[in-house]
CSV table of C-alpha atoms in Angstrom, one decimal:
chain,number,residue,atom,x,y,z
Z,277,UNK,CA,0.4,0.0,-0.1
Z,278,UNK,CA,1.3,3.3,-1.0
Z,279,UNK,CA,0.0,6.9,-0.1
Z,280,UNK,CA,1.0,10.3,0.1
Z,281,UNK,CA,0.9,11.5,3.8
Z,282,UNK,CA,-1.1,14.5,3.0
Z,283,UNK,CA,-4.1,12.0,2.1
Z,284,UNK,CA,-4.2,11.3,5.6
Z,285,UNK,CA,-5.6,13.0,8.5
Z,286,UNK,CA,-2.3,13.4,10.3
Z,287,UNK,CA,-4.1,15.2,13.5
Z,288,UNK,CA,-5.6,12.0,14.2
Z,289,UNK,CA,-2.8,10.0,14.7
Z,290,UNK,CA,-0.7,12.3,16.7
Z,291,UNK,CA,-0.4,11.5,20.6
Z,292,UNK,CA,-2.9,12.9,22.7
Z,293,UNK,CA,-2.5,15.3,25.5
Z,294,UNK,CA,-5.1,15.0,28.0
Z,295,UNK,CA,-5.6,18.1,30.9
Z,296,UNK,CA,-4.9,16.3,33.6
Z,297,UNK,CA,-1.6,14.4,32.0
Z,298,UNK,CA,1.8,14.6,33.7
Z,299,UNK,CA,5.2,13.7,32.2
Z,300,UNK,CA,5.2,10.1,32.9
Z,301,UNK,CA,2.6,9.5,30.7
Z,302,UNK,CA,4.6,11.0,27.5
Z,303,UNK,CA,7.6,8.5,27.9
Z,304,UNK,CA,11.1,8.7,28.3
Z,305,UNK,CA,13.6,9.1,25.4
Z,306,UNK,CA,17.7,8.2,25.9
Z,307,UNK,CA,19.7,9.8,23.7
Z,308,UNK,CA,23.1,8.1,23.2
Z,309,UNK,CA,24.8,10.6,21.4
Z,310,UNK,CA,27.9,13.0,20.6
Z,311,UNK,CA,31.7,13.1,20.7
Z,312,UNK,CA,34.4,15.7,20.8
Z,313,UNK,CA,33.9,17.0,16.9
Z,314,UNK,CA,30.1,16.3,16.5
Z,315,UNK,CA,28.7,17.6,20.3
Z,316,UNK,CA,25.7,19.5,18.7
Z,317,UNK,CA,24.2,16.2,17.0
Z,318,UNK,CA,23.0,15.1,20.7
Z,319,UNK,CA,22.0,18.7,21.8
Z,320,UNK,CA,19.8,18.9,18.6
Z,321,UNK,CA,18.3,15.6,19.0
Z,322,UNK,CA,17.4,15.7,22.6
Z,323,UNK,CA,15.8,19.1,22.4
Z,324,UNK,CA,13.9,17.9,19.3
Z,325,UNK,CA,12.4,14.9,21.5
Z,326,UNK,CA,11.5,17.3,24.4
Z,327,UNK,CA,9.9,19.6,21.8
Z,328,UNK,CA,8.1,16.9,20.1
Z,329,UNK,CA,6.3,16.4,23.6
Z,330,UNK,CA,8.4,13.4,25.3
Z,331,UNK,CA,8.0,13.6,29.2
Z,332,UNK,CA,11.4,13.2,30.1
Z,333,UNK,CA,14.7,12.9,28.1
Z,334,UNK,CA,18.0,11.7,28.9
Z,335,UNK,CA,21.2,12.2,27.1
Z,336,UNK,CA,24.6,10.0,27.6
Z,337,UNK,CA,27.2,11.8,26.4
Z,338,UNK,CA,30.9,11.9,26.6
Z,339,UNK,CA,31.9,13.3,30.1
Z,340,UNK,CA,33.8,16.4,29.4
Z,341,UNK,CA,31.3,17.6,27.3
Z,342,UNK,CA,28.4,17.2,30.1
Z,343,UNK,CA,29.1,20.2,32.2
Z,344,UNK,CA,28.7,22.5,29.4
Z,345,UNK,CA,25.6,20.6,28.1
Z,346,UNK,CA,24.3,20.5,31.1
Z,347,UNK,CA,24.2,24.5,31.3
Z,348,UNK,CA,22.9,24.7,28.0
Z,349,UNK,CA,19.8,22.5,28.1
Z,350,UNK,CA,18.7,22.2,31.6
Z,351,UNK,CA,15.9,20.6,30.7
Z,352,UNK,CA,17.5,17.3,29.9
Z,353,UNK,CA,19.0,15.0,32.2
Z,354,UNK,CA,22.6,14.7,31.2
Z,355,UNK,CA,24.4,11.4,31.9
Z,356,UNK,CA,28.4,11.5,31.5
Z,357,UNK,CA,30.1,8.4,30.1
Z,358,UNK,CA,33.7,7.6,29.7
Z,359,UNK,CA,35.5,8.5,26.7
Z,360,UNK,CA,38.4,7.5,24.6
Z,361,UNK,CA,41.3,9.6,23.5
Z,362,UNK,CA,39.3,10.6,20.3
Z,363,UNK,CA,36.7,12.2,22.7
Z,364,UNK,CA,34.3,9.0,21.4
Z,365,UNK,CA,32.1,7.4,24.2
Z,366,UNK,CA,34.5,4.3,25.1
Z,367,UNK,CA,33.2,0.8,25.0
Z,368,UNK,CA,33.3,0.5,28.8
Z,369,UNK,CA,30.2,2.6,29.1
Z,370,UNK,CA,28.6,-0.4,28.2
Z,371,UNK,CA,28.8,-1.0,31.8
Z,372,UNK,CA,27.2,1.6,33.0
Z,373,UNK,CA,24.1,1.6,30.4
Z,374,UNK,CA,22.3,-1.4,32.7
Z,375,UNK,CA,22.6,0.8,35.5
Z,376,UNK,CA,21.1,3.7,33.9
Z,377,UNK,CA,18.5,2.2,32.3
Z,378,UNK,CA,17.6,0.5,35.9
Z,379,UNK,CA,17.5,4.1,37.5
Z,380,UNK,CA,16.2,6.2,34.7
Z,381,UNK,CA,13.6,3.5,33.0
Z,382,UNK,CA,14.0,4.9,29.3
Z,383,UNK,CA,11.3,3.8,27.0
Z,384,UNK,CA,13.5,3.8,24.1
Z,385,UNK,CA,16.7,4.8,22.9
Z,386,UNK,CA,18.1,6.6,20.3
Z,387,UNK,CA,21.7,5.4,19.2
Z,388,UNK,CA,24.4,7.1,16.9
Z,389,UNK,CA,23.9,10.9,16.3
Z,390,UNK,CA,27.2,12.2,16.2
Z,391,UNK,CA,29.0,9.5,18.1
Z,392,UNK,CA,31.6,8.9,15.1
Z,393,UNK,CA,33.2,5.5,15.3
Z,394,UNK,CA,32.5,5.0,19.3
Z,395,UNK,CA,33.0,1.4,20.2
Z,396,UNK,CA,30.2,1.7,22.3
Z,397,UNK,CA,28.2,1.5,19.4
Z,398,UNK,CA,28.2,-2.6,18.5
Z,399,UNK,CA,27.3,-3.2,22.0
Z,400,UNK,CA,24.4,-0.6,21.8
Z,401,UNK,CA,23.1,-1.9,18.7
Z,402,UNK,CA,23.1,-5.6,19.3
Z,403,UNK,CA,22.5,-6.0,23.3
Z,404,UNK,CA,20.1,-3.4,24.5
Z,405,UNK,CA,16.6,-4.6,24.7
Z,406,UNK,CA,15.0,-1.6,24.5
Z,407,UNK,CA,13.1,-0.2,21.5
Z,408,UNK,CA,15.7,1.9,19.4
Z,409,UNK,CA,15.9,4.4,16.5
Z,410,UNK,CA,19.3,3.9,14.7
Z,411,UNK,CA,20.5,7.1,13.2
Z,412,UNK,CA,23.6,8.6,11.5
Z,413,UNK,CA,26.7,6.8,12.8
Z,414,UNK,CA,24.6,4.1,14.4
Z,415,UNK,CA,23.7,3.4,10.7
Z,416,UNK,CA,27.4,3.5,9.7
Z,417,UNK,CA,28.2,1.2,12.5
Z,418,UNK,CA,25.6,-1.4,11.1
Z,419,UNK,CA,27.0,-1.2,7.5
Z,420,UNK,CA,30.6,-2.1,8.9
Z,421,UNK,CA,29.3,-5.6,10.3
Z,422,UNK,CA,29.1,-8.0,7.8
Z,423,UNK,CA,25.4,-9.8,7.5
Z,424,UNK,CA,24.1,-7.3,10.1
Z,425,UNK,CA,20.5,-7.7,8.7
Z,426,UNK,CA,20.8,-11.7,9.2
Z,427,UNK,CA,21.4,-11.3,13.0
Z,428,UNK,CA,19.4,-8.2,13.7
Z,429,UNK,CA,16.6,-9.0,16.5
Z,430,UNK,CA,13.2,-8.4,14.5
Z,431,UNK,CA,11.3,-8.9,17.8
Z,432,UNK,CA,12.6,-5.7,18.9
Z,433,UNK,CA,10.6,-2.8,17.6
Z,434,UNK,CA,13.0,-0.4,15.7
Z,435,UNK,CA,13.3,2.6,13.5
Z,436,UNK,CA,16.1,3.4,11.0
Z,437,UNK,CA,16.6,6.8,9.5
Z,438,UNK,CA,19.2,7.0,6.8
Z,439,UNK,CA,20.0,9.7,3.9
Z,440,UNK,CA,20.8,8.4,0.7
Z,441,UNK,CA,24.4,7.3,1.2
Z,442,UNK,CA,23.7,5.8,4.6
Z,443,UNK,CA,21.0,3.5,2.9
Z,444,UNK,CA,23.5,2.6,0.2
Z,445,UNK,CA,25.8,1.5,2.7
Z,446,UNK,CA,23.6,-0.5,4.6
Z,447,UNK,CA,22.1,-2.4,1.5
Z,448,UNK,CA,25.5,-2.5,0.0
Z,449,UNK,CA,24.5,-0.9,-3.2
Z,450,UNK,CA,24.4,2.5,-5.3
Z,451,UNK,CA,22.9,5.6,-3.8
Z,452,UNK,CA,19.6,6.0,-5.2
Z,453,UNK,CA,18.1,9.1,-6.8
Z,454,UNK,CA,15.1,7.9,-8.7
Z,455,UNK,CA,11.9,7.6,-6.5
Z,456,UNK,CA,10.8,4.4,-7.6
Z,457,UNK,CA,14.4,2.9,-6.8
Z,458,UNK,CA,14.4,4.9,-3.2
Z,459,UNK,CA,10.9,3.1,-2.5
Z,460,UNK,CA,12.4,-0.1,-3.4
Z,461,UNK,CA,15.3,0.5,-0.9
Z,462,UNK,CA,13.3,1.7,1.9
Z,463,UNK,CA,10.7,-1.3,1.5
Z,464,UNK,CA,13.6,-3.8,1.5
Z,465,UNK,CA,15.5,-2.3,4.9
Z,466,UNK,CA,12.0,-2.5,6.2
Z,467,UNK,CA,11.5,-6.1,5.0
Z,468,UNK,CA,14.6,-7.5,6.4
Z,469,UNK,CA,14.6,-5.8,9.7
Z,470,UNK,CA,11.0,-6.2,10.4
Z,471,UNK,CA,10.7,-2.4,11.4
Z,472,UNK,CA,10.1,1.0,10.0
Z,473,UNK,CA,12.7,2.5,7.5
Z,474,UNK,CA,12.7,6.2,6.8
Z,475,UNK,CA,14.4,7.1,3.6
Z,476,UNK,CA,15.6,10.9,4.3
Z,477,UNK,CA,15.8,13.1,1.1
Z,478,UNK,CA,13.1,14.5,-1.4
Z,479,UNK,CA,10.5,12.9,-1.0
Z,480,UNK,CA,11.2,11.6,2.4
Z,481,UNK,CA,9.8,8.0,2.3
Z,482,UNK,CA,8.5,5.8,5.1
Z,483,UNK,CA,8.3,2.0,5.0
Z,484,UNK,CA,7.1,-0.5,7.9
Z,485,UNK,CA,7.0,-4.4,7.8
Z,486,UNK,CA,3.7,-5.1,9.9
Z,487,UNK,CA,3.4,-8.8,10.0
Z,488,UNK,CA,4.8,-9.5,6.4
Z,489,UNK,CA,2.7,-6.8,4.8
Z,490,UNK,CA,4.7,-3.5,3.5
Z,491,UNK,CA,3.1,-0.2,4.0
Z,492,UNK,CA,4.8,2.9,2.3
Z,493,UNK,CA,4.2,6.6,2.7
Z,494,UNK,CA,5.9,9.6,0.8
Z,495,UNK,CA,6.0,12.6,2.8
Z,496,UNK,CA,4.7,15.9,1.4
Z,497,UNK,CA,6.4,18.6,3.4
Z,498,UNK,CA,10.3,19.8,3.4
Z,499,UNK,CA,12.7,21.3,0.7
Z,500,UNK,CA,15.8,23.0,0.4
Z,501,UNK,CA,15.6,24.6,3.6
Z,502,UNK,CA,16.2,21.6,5.4
Z,503,UNK,CA,19.4,20.7,3.3
Z,504,UNK,CA,21.6,21.8,5.8
Z,505,UNK,CA,24.1,19.7,8.6
Z,506,UNK,CA,22.1,18.9,11.8
Z,507,UNK,CA,18.6,18.5,10.0
Z,508,UNK,CA,18.7,14.6,10.7
Z,509,UNK,CA,19.4,15.0,14.1
Z,510,UNK,CA,16.5,17.1,14.8
Z,511,UNK,CA,14.4,14.7,12.7
Z,512,UNK,CA,15.5,11.8,14.9
Z,513,UNK,CA,14.7,13.7,18.0
Z,514,UNK,CA,11.0,14.6,17.0
Z,515,UNK,CA,10.3,10.9,15.7
Z,516,UNK,CA,11.6,9.6,19.2
Z,517,UNK,CA,9.6,12.1,21.2
Z,518,UNK,CA,6.3,11.1,19.2
Z,519,UNK,CA,7.0,7.5,19.5
Z,520,UNK,CA,7.9,7.7,23.2
Z,521,UNK,CA,4.0,9.3,23.6
Z,522,UNK,CA,2.4,6.8,21.1
Z,523,UNK,CA,4.2,3.6,22.8
Z,524,UNK,CA,3.5,4.7,26.4
Z,525,UNK,CA,-0.3,5.0,25.6
Z,526,UNK,CA,-0.4,2.1,23.1
Z,527,UNK,CA,2.5,-0.1,23.3
Z,528,UNK,CA,5.9,-0.2,21.4
Z,529,UNK,CA,5.1,-1.7,18.1
Z,530,UNK,CA,5.7,-1.5,14.6
Z,531,UNK,CA,2.6,0.4,14.2
Z,532,UNK,CA,3.4,3.0,16.9
Z,533,UNK,CA,6.8,3.2,15.2
Z,534,UNK,CA,5.3,4.2,11.8
Z,535,UNK,CA,2.8,6.5,12.9
Z,536,UNK,CA,5.7,8.2,14.9
Z,537,UNK,CA,7.9,8.0,11.8
Z,538,UNK,CA,5.0,9.2,9.5
Z,539,UNK,CA,3.8,12.1,11.8
Z,540,UNK,CA,7.6,13.0,12.4
Z,541,UNK,CA,8.7,13.5,8.8
Z,542,UNK,CA,5.5,15.5,8.1
Z,543,UNK,CA,6.0,17.9,11.2
Z,544,UNK,CA,9.5,18.2,10.4
Z,545,UNK,CA,9.5,19.2,6.7
Z,546,UNK,CA,6.5,21.4,7.7
Z,547,UNK,CA,8.6,23.3,10.2
Z,548,UNK,CA,11.7,23.6,7.7
Z,549,UNK,CA,9.0,25.0,5.5
Z,550,UNK,CA,8.1,27.7,7.9
Z,551,UNK,CA,11.6,28.4,8.6
Z,552,UNK,CA,12.4,28.7,4.8
Z,553,UNK,CA,9.2,31.1,4.3
Z,554,UNK,CA,10.4,33.5,7.1
Z,555,UNK,CA,14.0,33.3,6.7
Z,556,UNK,CA,15.0,32.2,3.2
Z,557,UNK,CA,15.7,28.6,2.0
Z,558,UNK,CA,19.7,29.4,1.8
Z,559,UNK,CA,19.7,30.6,5.7
Z,560,UNK,CA,18.0,28.3,7.6
Z,561,UNK,CA,19.7,26.2,10.2
Z,562,UNK,CA,18.8,23.2,11.7
Z,563,UNK,CA,18.0,24.9,15.2
Z,564,UNK,CA,15.6,27.3,13.2
Z,565,UNK,CA,13.9,24.1,12.2
Z,566,UNK,CA,13.5,22.9,15.9
Z,567,UNK,CA,12.5,26.3,16.7
Z,568,UNK,CA,9.5,26.5,14.2
Z,569,UNK,CA,8.3,23.0,15.4
Z,570,UNK,CA,5.6,24.7,17.9
Z,571,UNK,CA,4.4,26.4,14.6
Z,572,UNK,CA,4.4,23.2,12.6
Z,573,UNK,CA,2.5,21.4,15.8
Z,574,UNK,CA,0.0,24.3,15.7
Z,575,UNK,CA,-0.6,24.5,12.1
Z,576,UNK,CA,-1.8,20.9,12.3
Z,577,UNK,CA,-4.0,21.4,14.8
Z,578,UNK,CA,-5.9,24.3,13.1
Z,579,UNK,CA,-5.9,22.1,10.0
Z,580,UNK,CA,-7.8,19.5,11.6
C-alpha cells in the first residue's frame, strides 16, 4: 500500500495530550549521542525530542562535554559516560548502561547521532533490549558489520533513519536518486529488519513491515531549507519524542513506530518550510527548524 502523507488526517495520529496529564504519561527518551568533534548532534536530537512532547529526555554523552551541555540544555538530564582518547564514548560505557536503564527507566533509545566510530555502538545496537531508533553513526556502524541484517533481532521494535548514502551503505548498493528505486530500497530495509525505515531526502519515504505486509508513505512537506547539517538530528529527536508518547499510550510496536515516523517526517518538513518562508531557504539552520516545531504542531491542529 502506498499513499502520500497529505492524504491522511495527520492530527488523528498525533499523541493525545489530556488536560490531567503528567510527564510520566509521555514516555522517556534516552539519547546516546555525541563526540568531541560532533557535540551538537546530541543537543539537537535531545531538545527536539522534548519539543515533540516526550515527558523526559536523558542524554548520555562523553563526560568532558557534560558540564557545558547540562548548562545549555537544563530541561534534559545529562549523563556523563567515559570517553576514549578521540573524544568518543568508550566501550567501557556499556558497563554503566544497565544501571542507567534501571535507574531512569527509558522507554526507548536513540543511538548514533554524532558518535563517530565509538566502540560503544556495536554493544548498543546488538545488546540493548529497548525499542531503538538508529540514526547517523549508528547506521554506519551497522553497515560495517558483515551480514548484520541476518542477525538483527526482529522482535525488537526499531526505526532506521538513513539518508541516501547511508542507505546505500546499509544495503551494499549504489545511491538511489529516482523515486521508484528509493521506494524499493526503503521497503527492502523495512522488510529484512521487521521494523520501520525512513529514507530521508526529496521526498522522504517511510516504510514498515507489519506482519509481512509492507506499508509505504511518501512525505509531502520539506524542501531545500532542510538541506543543512543537523537537520537529521532534529528529525530523529522529533520521531523519538512522538514514539515515546504513542508507545507509552498504545505499546511499543511496529505500528506505533510507523505512526511516529509518519507524523515526525511531516512535522519536521513543515517546520523547515515555515522557517524557509520567514528566513529564506539559503539561511535556515537546524536550530531554526527546531525553533519552528511549535508552529508546525499548531498549524496541524488548526487544519484538523
